[in-house]
Amino acid sequence: MSLAALETLAVIAYKQPATIPEIQDIRGVHATSVIKTLLDKKFITTAGRKEVLGRPILYKTTKDFLIHFGLKDLSELPSMEEFEQLIKTQAAAEEEIIEESEISPP
């Protein structure tokens, strides 16, 4: 799973239900394509519409999300500090893979 997908999924998991504009405000980048990917993987689903101007779609995590990450329920999510460390570890691993592919010919 990409770092962008993981970050978006985390925002939804911790804030749910959340709208795309709320997710984008938190992440600082567009999230529409990542939302589509997460919907396709069945990690998130729609949870109705927010009662504000424009009535944006709300998103929440699914049972498949819990199963994939080995959670019984949302109370088992890591703390924000633990999650931030996981993100840093993931980013470092991705960076290392990119560096190795640039150094070694295929």
mmCIF file of N, CA, C and O in Angstrom:
data_model
loop_
_atom_site.group_PDB
_atom_site.id
_atom_site.type_symbol
_atom_site.label_atom_id
_atom_site.label_comp_id
_atom_site.label_asym_id
_atom_site.label_seq_id
_atom_site.Cartn_x
_atom_site.Cartn_y
_atom_site.Cartn_z
ATOM 1 N N MET A 1 0.853 -1.172 0.000
ATOM 2 C CA MET A 1 0.000 0.000 0.000
ATOM 3 C C MET A 1 0.902 1.239 0.000
ATOM 4 O O MET A 1 1.882 1.286 0.731
ATOM 5 N N SER A 2 0.535 2.205 -0.796
ATOM 6 C CA SER A 2 1.353 3.416 -0.904
ATOM 7 C C SER A 2 1.250 4.246 0.373
ATOM 8 O O SER A 2 0.299 4.120 1.152
ATOM 9 N N LEU A 3 2.226 5.109 0.547
ATOM 10 C CA LEU A 3 2.230 5.997 1.700
ATOM 11 C C LEU A 3 1.011 6.918 1.669
ATOM 12 O O LEU A 3 0.378 7.146 2.702
ATOM 13 N N ALA A 4 0.653 7.406 0.490
ATOM 14 C CA ALA A 4 -0.518 8.283 0.356
ATOM 15 C C ALA A 4 -1.792 7.550 0.779
ATOM 16 O O ALA A 4 -2.641 8.107 1.488
ATOM 17 N N ALA A 5 -1.927 6.293 0.364
ATOM 18 C CA ALA A 5 -3.101 5.502 0.731
ATOM 19 C C ALA A 5 -3.128 5.245 2.231
ATOM 20 O O ALA A 5 -4.177 5.338 2.877
ATOM 21 N N LEU A 6 -1.971 4.934 2.799
ATOM 22 C CA LEU A 6 -1.890 4.677 4.233
ATOM 23 C C LEU A 6 -2.239 5.928 5.038
ATOM 24 O O LEU A 6 -2.985 5.856 6.015
ATOM 25 N N GLU A 7 -1.737 7.069 4.614
ATOM 26 C CA GLU A 7 -2.040 8.324 5.307
ATOM 27 C C GLU A 7 -3.533 8.647 5.227
ATOM 28 O O GLU A 7 -4.150 9.019 6.226
ATOM 29 N N THR A 8 -4.104 8.488 4.047
ATOM 30 C CA THR A 8 -5.529 8.769 3.853
ATOM 31 C C THR A 8 -6.374 7.818 4.681
ATOM 32 O O THR A 8 -7.343 8.239 5.341
ATOM 33 N N LEU A 9 -6.014 6.560 4.683
ATOM 34 C CA LEU A 9 -6.734 5.566 5.469
ATOM 35 C C LEU A 9 -6.655 5.896 6.959
ATOM 36 O O LEU A 9 -7.639 5.771 7.688
ATOM 37 N N ALA A 10 -5.511 6.356 7.403
ATOM 38 C CA ALA A 10 -5.353 6.730 8.813
ATOM 39 C C ALA A 10 -6.242 7.911 9.164
ATOM 40 O O ALA A 10 -6.889 7.916 10.219
ATOM 41 N N VAL A 11 -6.297 8.908 8.297
ATOM 42 C CA VAL A 11 -7.155 10.062 8.557
ATOM 43 C C VAL A 11 -8.600 9.609 8.704
ATOM 44 O O VAL A 11 -9.295 9.993 9.645
ATOM 45 N N ILE A 12 -9.035 8.750 7.802
ATOM 46 C CA ILE A 12 -10.415 8.258 7.867
ATOM 47 C C ILE A 12 -10.625 7.435 9.133
ATOM 48 O O ILE A 12 -11.622 7.606 9.843
ATOM 49 N N ALA A 13 -9.704 6.546 9.439
ATOM 50 C CA ALA A 13 -9.849 5.676 10.610
ATOM 51 C C ALA A 13 -9.936 6.470 11.910
ATOM 52 O O ALA A 13 -10.755 6.166 12.777
ATOM 53 N N TYR A 14 -9.103 7.505 12.050
ATOM 54 C CA TYR A 14 -9.080 8.266 13.297
ATOM 55 C C TYR A 14 -10.174 9.319 13.366
ATOM 56 O O TYR A 14 -10.612 9.684 14.448
ATOM 57 N N LYS A 15 -10.648 9.827 12.224
ATOM 58 C CA LYS A 15 -11.611 10.923 12.224
ATOM 59 C C LYS A 15 -13.023 10.479 11.873
ATOM 60 O O LYS A 15 -13.957 11.229 12.076
ATOM 61 N N GLN A 16 -13.199 9.304 11.371
ATOM 62 C CA GLN A 16 -14.441 8.887 10.746
ATOM 63 C C GLN A 16 -15.708 9.236 11.510
ATOM 64 O O GLN A 16 -15.675 9.231 12.739
ATOM 65 N N PRO A 17 -16.755 9.557 10.736
ATOM 66 C CA PRO A 17 -16.754 9.654 9.285
ATOM 67 C C PRO A 17 -16.098 10.959 8.834
ATOM 68 O O PRO A 17 -16.154 11.965 9.531
ATOM 69 N N ALA A 18 -15.472 10.922 7.647
ATOM 70 C CA ALA A 18 -14.755 12.085 7.142
ATOM 71 C C ALA A 18 -15.092 12.314 5.672
ATOM 72 O O ALA A 18 -15.344 11.357 4.937
ATOM 73 N N THR A 19 -15.081 13.571 5.262
ATOM 74 C CA THR A 19 -15.330 13.932 3.875
ATOM 75 C C THR A 19 -14.001 14.126 3.145
ATOM 76 O O THR A 19 -12.960 14.307 3.785
ATOM 77 N N ILE A 20 -14.043 14.118 1.825
ATOM 78 C CA ILE A 20 -12.821 14.353 1.054
ATOM 79 C C ILE A 20 -12.211 15.719 1.387
ATOM 80 O O ILE A 20 -10.995 15.791 1.616
ATOM 81 N N PRO A 21 -13.008 16.816 1.462
ATOM 82 C CA PRO A 21 -12.390 18.097 1.831
ATOM 83 C C PRO A 21 -11.706 18.070 3.203
ATOM 84 O O PRO A 21 -10.635 18.659 3.382
ATOM 85 N N GLU A 22 -12.287 17.367 4.166
ATOM 86 C CA GLU A 22 -11.657 17.259 5.491
ATOM 87 C C GLU A 22 -10.340 16.492 5.401
ATOM 88 O O GLU A 22 -9.338 16.882 6.014
ATOM 89 N N ILE A 23 -10.340 15.420 4.627
ATOM 90 C CA ILE A 23 -9.123 14.611 4.455
ATOM 91 C C ILE A 23 -8.038 15.440 3.780
ATOM 92 O O ILE A 23 -6.887 15.442 4.195
ATOM 93 N N GLN A 24 -8.432 16.170 2.742
ATOM 94 C CA GLN A 24 -7.475 16.999 2.008
ATOM 95 C C GLN A 24 -6.926 18.119 2.880
ATOM 96 O O GLN A 24 -5.741 18.460 2.785
ATOM 97 N N ASP A 25 -7.770 18.694 3.751
ATOM 98 C CA ASP A 25 -7.294 19.733 4.674
ATOM 99 C C ASP A 25 -6.229 19.179 5.606
ATOM 100 O O ASP A 25 -5.223 19.833 5.882
ATOM 101 N N ILE A 26 -6.432 17.974 6.100
ATOM 102 C CA ILE A 26 -5.487 17.365 7.030
ATOM 103 C C ILE A 26 -4.192 16.972 6.317
ATOM 104 O O ILE A 26 -3.097 17.256 6.801
ATOM 105 N N ARG A 27 -4.313 16.340 5.147
ATOM 106 C CA ARG A 27 -3.125 15.856 4.421
ATOM 107 C C ARG A 27 -2.444 16.943 3.599
ATOM 108 O O ARG A 27 -1.271 16.840 3.297
ATOM 109 N N GLY A 28 -3.197 17.957 3.194
ATOM 110 C CA GLY A 28 -2.618 19.032 2.401
ATOM 111 C C GLY A 28 -2.453 18.711 0.927
ATOM 112 O O GLY A 28 -1.787 19.449 0.209
ATOM 113 N N VAL A 29 -3.041 17.621 0.476
ATOM 114 C CA VAL A 29 -2.972 17.227 -0.935
ATOM 115 C C VAL A 29 -4.320 16.648 -1.360
ATOM 116 O O VAL A 29 -5.136 16.260 -0.527
ATOM 117 N N HIS A 30 -4.535 16.571 -2.684
ATOM 118 C CA HIS A 30 -5.770 15.985 -3.199
ATOM 119 C C HIS A 30 -5.852 14.509 -2.818
ATOM 120 O O HIS A 30 -4.834 13.817 -2.790
ATOM 121 N N ALA A 31 -7.068 14.048 -2.547
ATOM 122 C CA ALA A 31 -7.221 12.668 -2.081
ATOM 123 C C ALA A 31 -8.206 11.861 -2.913
ATOM 124 O O ALA A 31 -8.443 10.695 -2.619
ATOM 125 N N THR A 32 -8.761 12.434 -3.964
ATOM 126 C CA THR A 32 -9.812 11.765 -4.719
ATOM 127 C C THR A 32 -9.368 10.417 -5.284
ATOM 128 O O THR A 32 -10.071 9.413 -5.136
ATOM 129 N N SER A 33 -8.200 10.353 -5.914
ATOM 130 C CA SER A 33 -7.762 9.090 -6.510
ATOM 131 C C SER A 33 -7.431 8.046 -5.442
ATOM 132 O O SER A 33 -7.686 6.852 -5.630
ATOM 133 N N VAL A 34 -6.892 8.499 -4.339
ATOM 134 C CA VAL A 34 -6.579 7.568 -3.245
ATOM 135 C C VAL A 34 -7.876 7.022 -2.641
ATOM 136 O O VAL A 34 -7.965 5.832 -2.326
ATOM 137 N N ILE A 35 -8.883 7.880 -2.509
ATOM 138 C CA ILE A 35 -10.188 7.443 -1.987
ATOM 139 C C ILE A 35 -10.750 6.353 -2.904
ATOM 140 O O ILE A 35 -11.249 5.328 -2.428
ATOM 141 N N LYS A 36 -10.659 6.564 -4.216
ATOM 142 C CA LYS A 36 -11.161 5.557 -5.150
ATOM 143 C C LYS A 36 -10.431 4.228 -4.958
ATOM 144 O O LYS A 36 -11.058 3.175 -4.929
ATOM 145 N N THR A 37 -9.118 4.282 -4.802
ATOM 146 C CA THR A 37 -8.340 3.062 -4.583
ATOM 147 C C THR A 37 -8.784 2.353 -3.304
ATOM 148 O O THR A 37 -8.960 1.131 -3.288
ATOM 149 N N LEU A 38 -8.958 3.120 -2.229
ATOM 150 C CA LEU A 38 -9.377 2.525 -0.956
ATOM 151 C C LEU A 38 -10.787 1.950 -1.044
ATOM 152 O O LEU A 38 -11.081 0.914 -0.426
ATOM 153 N N LEU A 39 -11.655 2.595 -1.813
ATOM 154 C CA LEU A 39 -13.000 2.048 -2.036
ATOM 155 C C LEU A 39 -12.910 0.745 -2.824
ATOM 156 O O LEU A 39 -13.582 -0.244 -2.486
ATOM 157 N N ASP A 40 -12.072 0.727 -3.867
ATOM 158 C CA ASP A 40 -11.898 -0.481 -4.680
ATOM 159 C C ASP A 40 -11.364 -1.649 -3.862
ATOM 160 O O ASP A 40 -11.753 -2.798 -4.078
ATOM 161 N N LYS A 41 -10.472 -1.355 -2.914
ATOM 162 C CA LYS A 41 -9.908 -2.400 -2.056
ATOM 163 C C LYS A 41 -10.837 -2.766 -0.900
ATOM 164 O O LYS A 41 -10.533 -3.643 -0.106
ATOM 165 N N LYS A 42 -11.951 -2.035 -0.799
ATOM 166 C CA LYS A 42 -12.962 -2.261 0.241
ATOM 167 C C LYS A 42 -12.444 -1.995 1.661
ATOM 168 O O LYS A 42 -12.907 -2.594 2.622
ATOM 169 N N PHE A 43 -11.446 -1.091 1.776
ATOM 170 C CA PHE A 43 -10.957 -0.679 3.090
ATOM 171 C C PHE A 43 -11.830 0.429 3.671
ATOM 172 O O PHE A 43 -11.842 0.628 4.880
ATOM 173 N N ILE A 44 -12.527 1.161 2.789
ATOM 174 C CA ILE A 44 -13.456 2.203 3.236
ATOM 175 C C ILE A 44 -14.762 2.048 2.478
ATOM 176 O O ILE A 44 -14.826 1.376 1.445
ATOM 177 N N THR A 45 -15.803 2.687 3.016
ATOM 178 C CA THR A 45 -17.109 2.701 2.373
ATOM 179 C C THR A 45 -17.769 4.038 2.668
ATOM 180 O O THR A 45 -17.294 4.790 3.526
ATOM 181 N N THR A 46 -18.858 4.315 1.976
ATOM 182 C CA THR A 46 -19.576 5.555 2.236
ATOM 183 C C THR A 46 -20.392 5.408 3.518
ATOM 184 O O THR A 46 -20.815 4.315 3.883
ATOM 185 N N ALA A 47 -20.589 6.552 4.178
ATOM 186 C CA ALA A 47 -21.332 6.548 5.443
ATOM 187 C C ALA A 47 -22.382 7.653 5.426
ATOM 188 O O ALA A 47 -22.622 8.310 6.428
ATOM 189 N N GLY A 48 -22.969 7.893 4.269
ATOM 190 C CA GLY A 48 -23.980 8.932 4.155
ATOM 191 C C GLY A 48 -23.384 10.233 3.651
ATOM 192 O O GLY A 48 -22.306 10.255 3.056
ATOM 193 N N ARG A 49 -24.106 11.307 3.916
ATOM 194 C CA ARG A 49 -23.670 12.637 3.486
ATOM 195 C C ARG A 49 -23.690 13.585 4.665
ATOM 196 O O ARG A 49 -24.556 13.492 5.530
ATOM 197 N N LYS A 50 -22.745 14.492 4.683
ATOM 198 C CA LYS A 50 -22.666 15.477 5.755
ATOM 199 C C LYS A 50 -23.706 16.566 5.504
ATOM 200 O O LYS A 50 -23.879 17.021 4.379
ATOM 201 N N GLU A 51 -24.394 16.964 6.560
ATOM 202 C CA GLU A 51 -25.458 17.955 6.439
ATOM 203 C C GLU A 51 -24.890 19.371 6.438
ATOM 204 O O GLU A 51 -25.115 20.150 7.352
ATOM 205 N N VAL A 52 -24.119 19.684 5.384
ATOM 206 C CA VAL A 52 -23.565 21.019 5.166
ATOM 207 C C VAL A 52 -23.774 21.363 3.692
ATOM 208 O O VAL A 52 -24.195 20.513 2.899
ATOM 209 N N LEU A 53 -23.446 22.576 3.318
ATOM 210 C CA LEU A 53 -23.580 23.010 1.942
ATOM 211 C C LEU A 53 -22.847 22.062 0.996
ATOM 212 O O LEU A 53 -21.682 21.727 1.220
ATOM 213 N N GLY A 54 -23.536 21.596 -0.024
ATOM 214 C CA GLY A 54 -22.942 20.658 -0.971
ATOM 215 C C GLY A 54 -23.123 19.202 -0.582
ATOM 216 O O GLY A 54 -22.895 18.320 -1.389
ATOM 217 N N ARG A 55 -23.472 18.939 0.669
ATOM 218 C CA ARG A 55 -23.693 17.584 1.183
ATOM 219 C C ARG A 55 -22.628 16.586 0.717
ATOM 220 O O ARG A 55 -22.908 15.608 0.034
ATOM 221 N N PRO A 56 -21.357 16.822 1.111
ATOM 222 C CA PRO A 56 -20.284 15.907 0.685
ATOM 223 C C PRO A 56 -20.457 14.511 1.278
ATOM 224 O O PRO A 56 -21.029 14.344 2.359
ATOM 225 N N ILE A 57 -19.956 13.532 0.561
ATOM 226 C CA ILE A 57 -20.031 12.130 0.998
ATOM 227 C C ILE A 57 -19.105 11.927 2.195
ATOM 228 O O ILE A 57 -17.977 12.411 2.219
ATOM 229 N N LEU A 58 -19.602 11.181 3.169
ATOM 230 C CA LEU A 58 -18.803 10.790 4.337
ATOM 231 C C LEU A 58 -18.230 9.392 4.092
ATOM 232 O O LEU A 58 -18.893 8.542 3.491
ATOM 233 N N TYR A 59 -17.009 9.175 4.574
ATOM 234 C CA TYR A 59 -16.352 7.872 4.428
ATOM 235 C C TYR A 59 -15.980 7.323 5.794
ATOM 236 O O TYR A 59 -15.642 8.071 6.705
ATOM 237 N N LYS A 60 -16.046 5.994 5.905
ATOM 238 C CA LYS A 60 -15.640 5.306 7.131
ATOM 239 C C LYS A 60 -14.931 4.017 6.754
ATOM 240 O O LYS A 60 -15.018 3.555 5.611
ATOM 241 N N THR A 61 -14.227 3.435 7.702
ATOM 242 C CA THR A 61 -13.523 2.176 7.445
ATOM 243 C C THR A 61 -14.516 1.016 7.464
ATOM 244 O O THR A 61 -15.627 1.127 7.954
ATOM 245 N N THR A 62 -14.061 -0.116 6.932
ATOM 246 C CA THR A 62 -14.905 -1.301 6.820
ATOM 247 C C THR A 62 -14.370 -2.452 7.675
ATOM 248 O O THR A 62 -13.268 -2.375 8.223
ATOM 249 N N LYS A 63 -15.130 -3.509 7.704
ATOM 250 C CA LYS A 63 -14.692 -4.751 8.361
ATOM 251 C C LYS A 63 -13.438 -5.287 7.678
ATOM 252 O O LYS A 63 -12.531 -5.793 8.349
ATOM 253 N N ASP A 64 -13.353 -5.161 6.353
ATOM 254 C CA ASP A 64 -12.160 -5.607 5.617
ATOM 255 C C ASP A 64 -10.913 -4.862 6.093
ATOM 256 O O ASP A 64 -9.831 -5.438 6.171
ATOM 257 N N PHE A 65 -11.054 -3.566 6.396
ATOM 258 C CA PHE A 65 -9.949 -2.777 6.945
ATOM 259 C C PHE A 65 -9.474 -3.392 8.255
ATOM 260 O O PHE A 65 -8.281 -3.605 8.458
ATOM 261 N N LEU A 66 -10.426 -3.677 9.149
ATOM 262 C CA LEU A 66 -10.073 -4.259 10.452
ATOM 263 C C LEU A 66 -9.369 -5.602 10.265
ATOM 264 O O LEU A 66 -8.325 -5.855 10.883
ATOM 265 N N ILE A 67 -9.906 -6.450 9.405
ATOM 266 C CA ILE A 67 -9.322 -7.770 9.174
ATOM 267 C C ILE A 67 -7.914 -7.643 8.594
ATOM 268 O O ILE A 67 -6.981 -8.298 9.060
ATOM 269 N N HIS A 68 -7.753 -6.792 7.583
ATOM 270 C CA HIS A 68 -6.449 -6.633 6.922
ATOM 271 C C HIS A 68 -5.363 -6.197 7.907
ATOM 272 O O HIS A 68 -4.230 -6.651 7.830
ATOM 273 N N PHE A 69 -5.730 -5.312 8.844
ATOM 274 C CA PHE A 69 -4.753 -4.797 9.794
ATOM 275 C C PHE A 69 -4.774 -5.539 11.136
ATOM 276 O O PHE A 69 -4.113 -5.134 12.083
ATOM 277 N N GLY A 70 -5.523 -6.633 11.202
ATOM 278 C CA GLY A 70 -5.521 -7.475 12.390
ATOM 279 C C GLY A 70 -6.130 -6.821 13.620
ATOM 280 O O GLY A 70 -5.652 -7.039 14.737
ATOM 281 N N LEU A 71 -7.176 -6.043 13.421
ATOM 282 C CA LEU A 71 -7.829 -5.341 14.532
ATOM 283 C C LEU A 71 -9.197 -5.948 14.805
ATOM 284 O O LEU A 71 -9.913 -6.329 13.880
ATOM 285 N N LYS A 72 -9.567 -6.009 16.071
ATOM 286 C CA LYS A 72 -10.911 -6.465 16.425
ATOM 287 C C LYS A 72 -11.911 -5.328 16.278
ATOM 288 O O LYS A 72 -13.045 -5.531 15.870
ATOM 289 N N ASP A 73 -11.474 -4.129 16.671
ATOM 290 C CA ASP A 73 -12.302 -2.935 16.507
ATOM 291 C C ASP A 73 -11.393 -1.712 16.488
ATOM 292 O O ASP A 73 -10.181 -1.821 16.658
ATOM 293 N N LEU A 74 -11.985 -0.541 16.301
ATOM 294 C CA LEU A 74 -11.198 0.690 16.155
ATOM 295 C C LEU A 74 -10.458 1.084 17.424
ATOM 296 O O LEU A 74 -9.469 1.816 17.360
ATOM 297 N N SER A 75 -10.891 0.574 18.565
ATOM 298 C CA SER A 75 -10.198 0.916 19.815
ATOM 299 C C SER A 75 -8.779 0.344 19.841
ATOM 300 O O SER A 75 -7.949 0.776 20.633
ATOM 301 N N GLU A 76 -8.496 -0.625 18.971
ATOM 302 C CA GLU A 76 -7.159 -1.223 18.907
ATOM 303 C C GLU A 76 -6.198 -0.462 17.994
ATOM 304 O O GLU A 76 -5.045 -0.870 17.845
ATOM 305 N N LEU A 77 -6.663 0.635 17.394
ATOM 306 C CA LEU A 77 -5.759 1.440 16.567
ATOM 307 C C LEU A 77 -4.610 1.945 17.425
ATOM 308 O O LEU A 77 -4.797 2.265 18.593
ATOM 309 N N PRO A 78 -3.412 2.040 16.845
ATOM 310 C CA PRO A 78 -2.286 2.576 17.625
ATOM 311 C C PRO A 78 -2.524 4.052 17.949
ATOM 312 O O PRO A 78 -3.315 4.729 17.286
ATOM 313 N N SER A 79 -1.832 4.538 18.966
ATOM 314 C CA SER A 79 -1.933 5.957 19.303
ATOM 315 C C SER A 79 -1.385 6.773 18.134
ATOM 316 O O SER A 79 -0.695 6.243 17.255
ATOM 317 N N MET A 80 -1.662 8.057 18.120
ATOM 318 C CA MET A 80 -1.156 8.918 17.049
ATOM 319 C C MET A 80 0.370 8.890 17.005
ATOM 320 O O MET A 80 0.965 8.887 15.935
ATOM 321 N N GLU A 81 1.019 8.855 18.158
ATOM 322 C CA GLU A 81 2.481 8.817 18.206
ATOM 323 C C GLU A 81 3.005 7.530 17.566
ATOM 324 O O GLU A 81 3.956 7.548 16.790
ATOM 325 N N GLU A 82 2.366 6.405 17.899
ATOM 326 C CA GLU A 82 2.777 5.127 17.322
ATOM 327 C C GLU A 82 2.546 5.133 15.808
ATOM 328 O O GLU A 82 3.374 4.650 15.046
ATOM 329 N N PHE A 83 1.421 5.718 15.392
ATOM 330 C CA PHE A 83 1.123 5.761 13.969
ATOM 331 C C PHE A 83 2.139 6.629 13.227
ATOM 332 O O PHE A 83 2.597 6.270 12.145
ATOM 333 N N GLU A 84 2.491 7.780 13.789
ATOM 334 C CA GLU A 84 3.471 8.649 13.160
ATOM 335 C C GLU A 84 4.806 7.914 12.980
ATOM 336 O O GLU A 84 5.477 8.068 11.965
ATOM 337 N N GLN A 85 5.188 7.110 13.951
ATOM 338 C CA GLN A 85 6.421 6.333 13.837
ATOM 339 C C GLN A 85 6.304 5.297 12.716
ATOM 340 O O GLN A 85 7.244 5.087 11.967
ATOM 341 N N LEU A 86 5.143 4.656 12.595
ATOM 342 C CA LEU A 86 4.926 3.696 11.511
ATOM 343 C C LEU A 86 5.050 4.375 10.150
ATOM 344 O O LEU A 86 5.666 3.828 9.234
ATOM 345 N N ILE A 87 4.494 5.577 10.020
ATOM 346 C CA ILE A 87 4.567 6.327 8.766
ATOM 347 C C ILE A 87 6.024 6.656 8.437
ATOM 348 O O ILE A 87 6.467 6.505 7.294
ATOM 349 N N LYS A 88 6.782 7.099 9.443
ATOM 350 C CA LYS A 88 8.192 7.423 9.214
ATOM 351 C C LYS A 88 8.964 6.189 8.768
ATOM 352 O O LYS A 88 9.801 6.251 7.872
ATOM 353 N N THR A 89 8.694 5.054 9.383
ATOM 354 C CA THR A 89 9.358 3.808 9.021
ATOM 355 C C THR A 89 9.006 3.411 7.593
ATOM 356 O O THR A 89 9.881 3.023 6.808
ATOM 357 N N GLN A 90 7.732 3.523 7.233
ATOM 358 C CA GLN A 90 7.272 3.200 5.871
ATOM 359 C C GLN A 90 7.942 4.116 4.847
ATOM 360 O O GLN A 90 8.412 3.666 3.815
ATOM 361 N N ALA A 91 7.988 5.409 5.137
ATOM 362 C CA ALA A 91 8.595 6.381 4.213
ATOM 363 C C ALA A 91 10.084 6.080 4.030
ATOM 364 O O ALA A 91 10.598 6.142 2.907
ATOM 365 N N ALA A 92 10.774 5.752 5.112
ATOM 366 C CA ALA A 92 12.202 5.440 5.033
ATOM 367 C C ALA A 92 12.425 4.182 4.200
ATOM 368 O O ALA A 92 13.359 4.123 3.396
ATOM 369 N N ALA A 93 11.576 3.184 4.375
ATOM 370 C CA ALA A 93 11.708 1.942 3.607
ATOM 371 C C ALA A 93 11.482 2.207 2.119
ATOM 372 O O ALA A 93 12.218 1.695 1.272
ATOM 373 N N GLU A 94 10.472 3.025 1.781
ATOM 374 C CA GLU A 94 10.208 3.349 0.384
ATOM 375 C C GLU A 94 11.372 4.130 -0.218
ATOM 376 O O GLU A 94 11.764 3.896 -1.359
ATOM 377 N N GLU A 95 11.928 5.054 0.543
ATOM 378 C CA GLU A 95 13.063 5.840 0.074
ATOM 379 C C GLU A 95 14.271 4.943 -0.182
ATOM 380 O O GLU A 95 14.979 5.104 -1.170
ATOM 381 N N GLU A 96 14.492 3.983 0.693
ATOM 382 C CA GLU A 96 15.612 3.055 0.537
ATOM 383 C C GLU A 96 15.444 2.214 -0.724
ATOM 384 O O GLU A 96 16.404 1.995 -1.471
ATOM 385 N N ILE A 97 14.232 1.774 -1.004
ATOM 386 C CA ILE A 97 13.966 0.990 -2.211
ATOM 387 C C ILE A 97 14.259 1.825 -3.455
ATOM 388 O O ILE A 97 14.876 1.351 -4.405
ATOM 389 N N ILE A 98 13.834 3.066 -3.437
ATOM 390 C CA ILE A 98 14.076 3.963 -4.583
ATOM 391 C C ILE A 98 15.569 4.173 -4.779
ATOM 392 O O ILE A 98 16.073 4.092 -5.899
ATOM 393 N N GLU A 99 16.299 4.423 -3.698
ATOM 394 C CA GLU A 99 17.742 4.641 -3.789
ATOM 395 C C GLU A 99 18.444 3.398 -4.330
ATOM 396 O O GLU A 99 19.344 3.490 -5.160
ATOM 397 N N GLU A 100 18.042 2.216 -3.861
ATOM 398 C CA GLU A 100 18.672 0.979 -4.328
ATOM 399 C C GLU A 100 18.393 0.755 -5.816
ATOM 400 O O GLU A 100 19.268 0.301 -6.549
ATOM 401 N N SER A 101 17.191 1.096 -6.280
ATOM 402 C CA SER A 101 16.873 0.891 -7.684
ATOM 403 C C SER A 101 17.633 1.868 -8.573
ATOM 404 O O SER A 101 17.918 1.574 -9.718
ATOM 405 N N GLU A 102 17.971 3.031 -8.040
ATOM 406 C CA GLU A 102 18.752 4.010 -8.805
ATOM 407 C C GLU A 102 20.222 3.608 -8.884
ATOM 408 O O GLU A 102 20.900 3.904 -9.861
ATOM 409 N N ILE A 103 20.708 2.919 -7.861
ATOM 410 C CA ILE A 103 22.119 2.517 -7.810
ATOM 411 C C ILE A 103 22.352 1.251 -8.626
ATOM 412 O O ILE A 103 23.293 1.171 -9.389
ATOM 413 N N SER A 104 21.486 0.252 -8.451
ATOM 414 C CA SER A 104 21.682 -1.027 -9.134
ATOM 415 C C SER A 104 20.920 -1.056 -10.450
ATOM 416 O O SER A 104 19.742 -0.749 -10.488
ATOM 417 N N PRO A 105 21.576 -1.466 -11.519
ATOM 418 C CA PRO A 105 20.842 -1.618 -12.784
ATOM 419 C C PRO A 105 19.883 -2.797 -12.701
ATOM 420 O O PRO A 105 20.137 -3.757 -11.971
ATOM 421 N N PRO A 106 18.760 -2.715 -13.434
ATOM 422 C CA PRO A 106 17.755 -3.805 -13.353
ATOM 423 C C PRO A 106 18.245 -5.119 -13.896
ATOM 424 O O PRO A 106 19.138 -5.301 -14.585
#
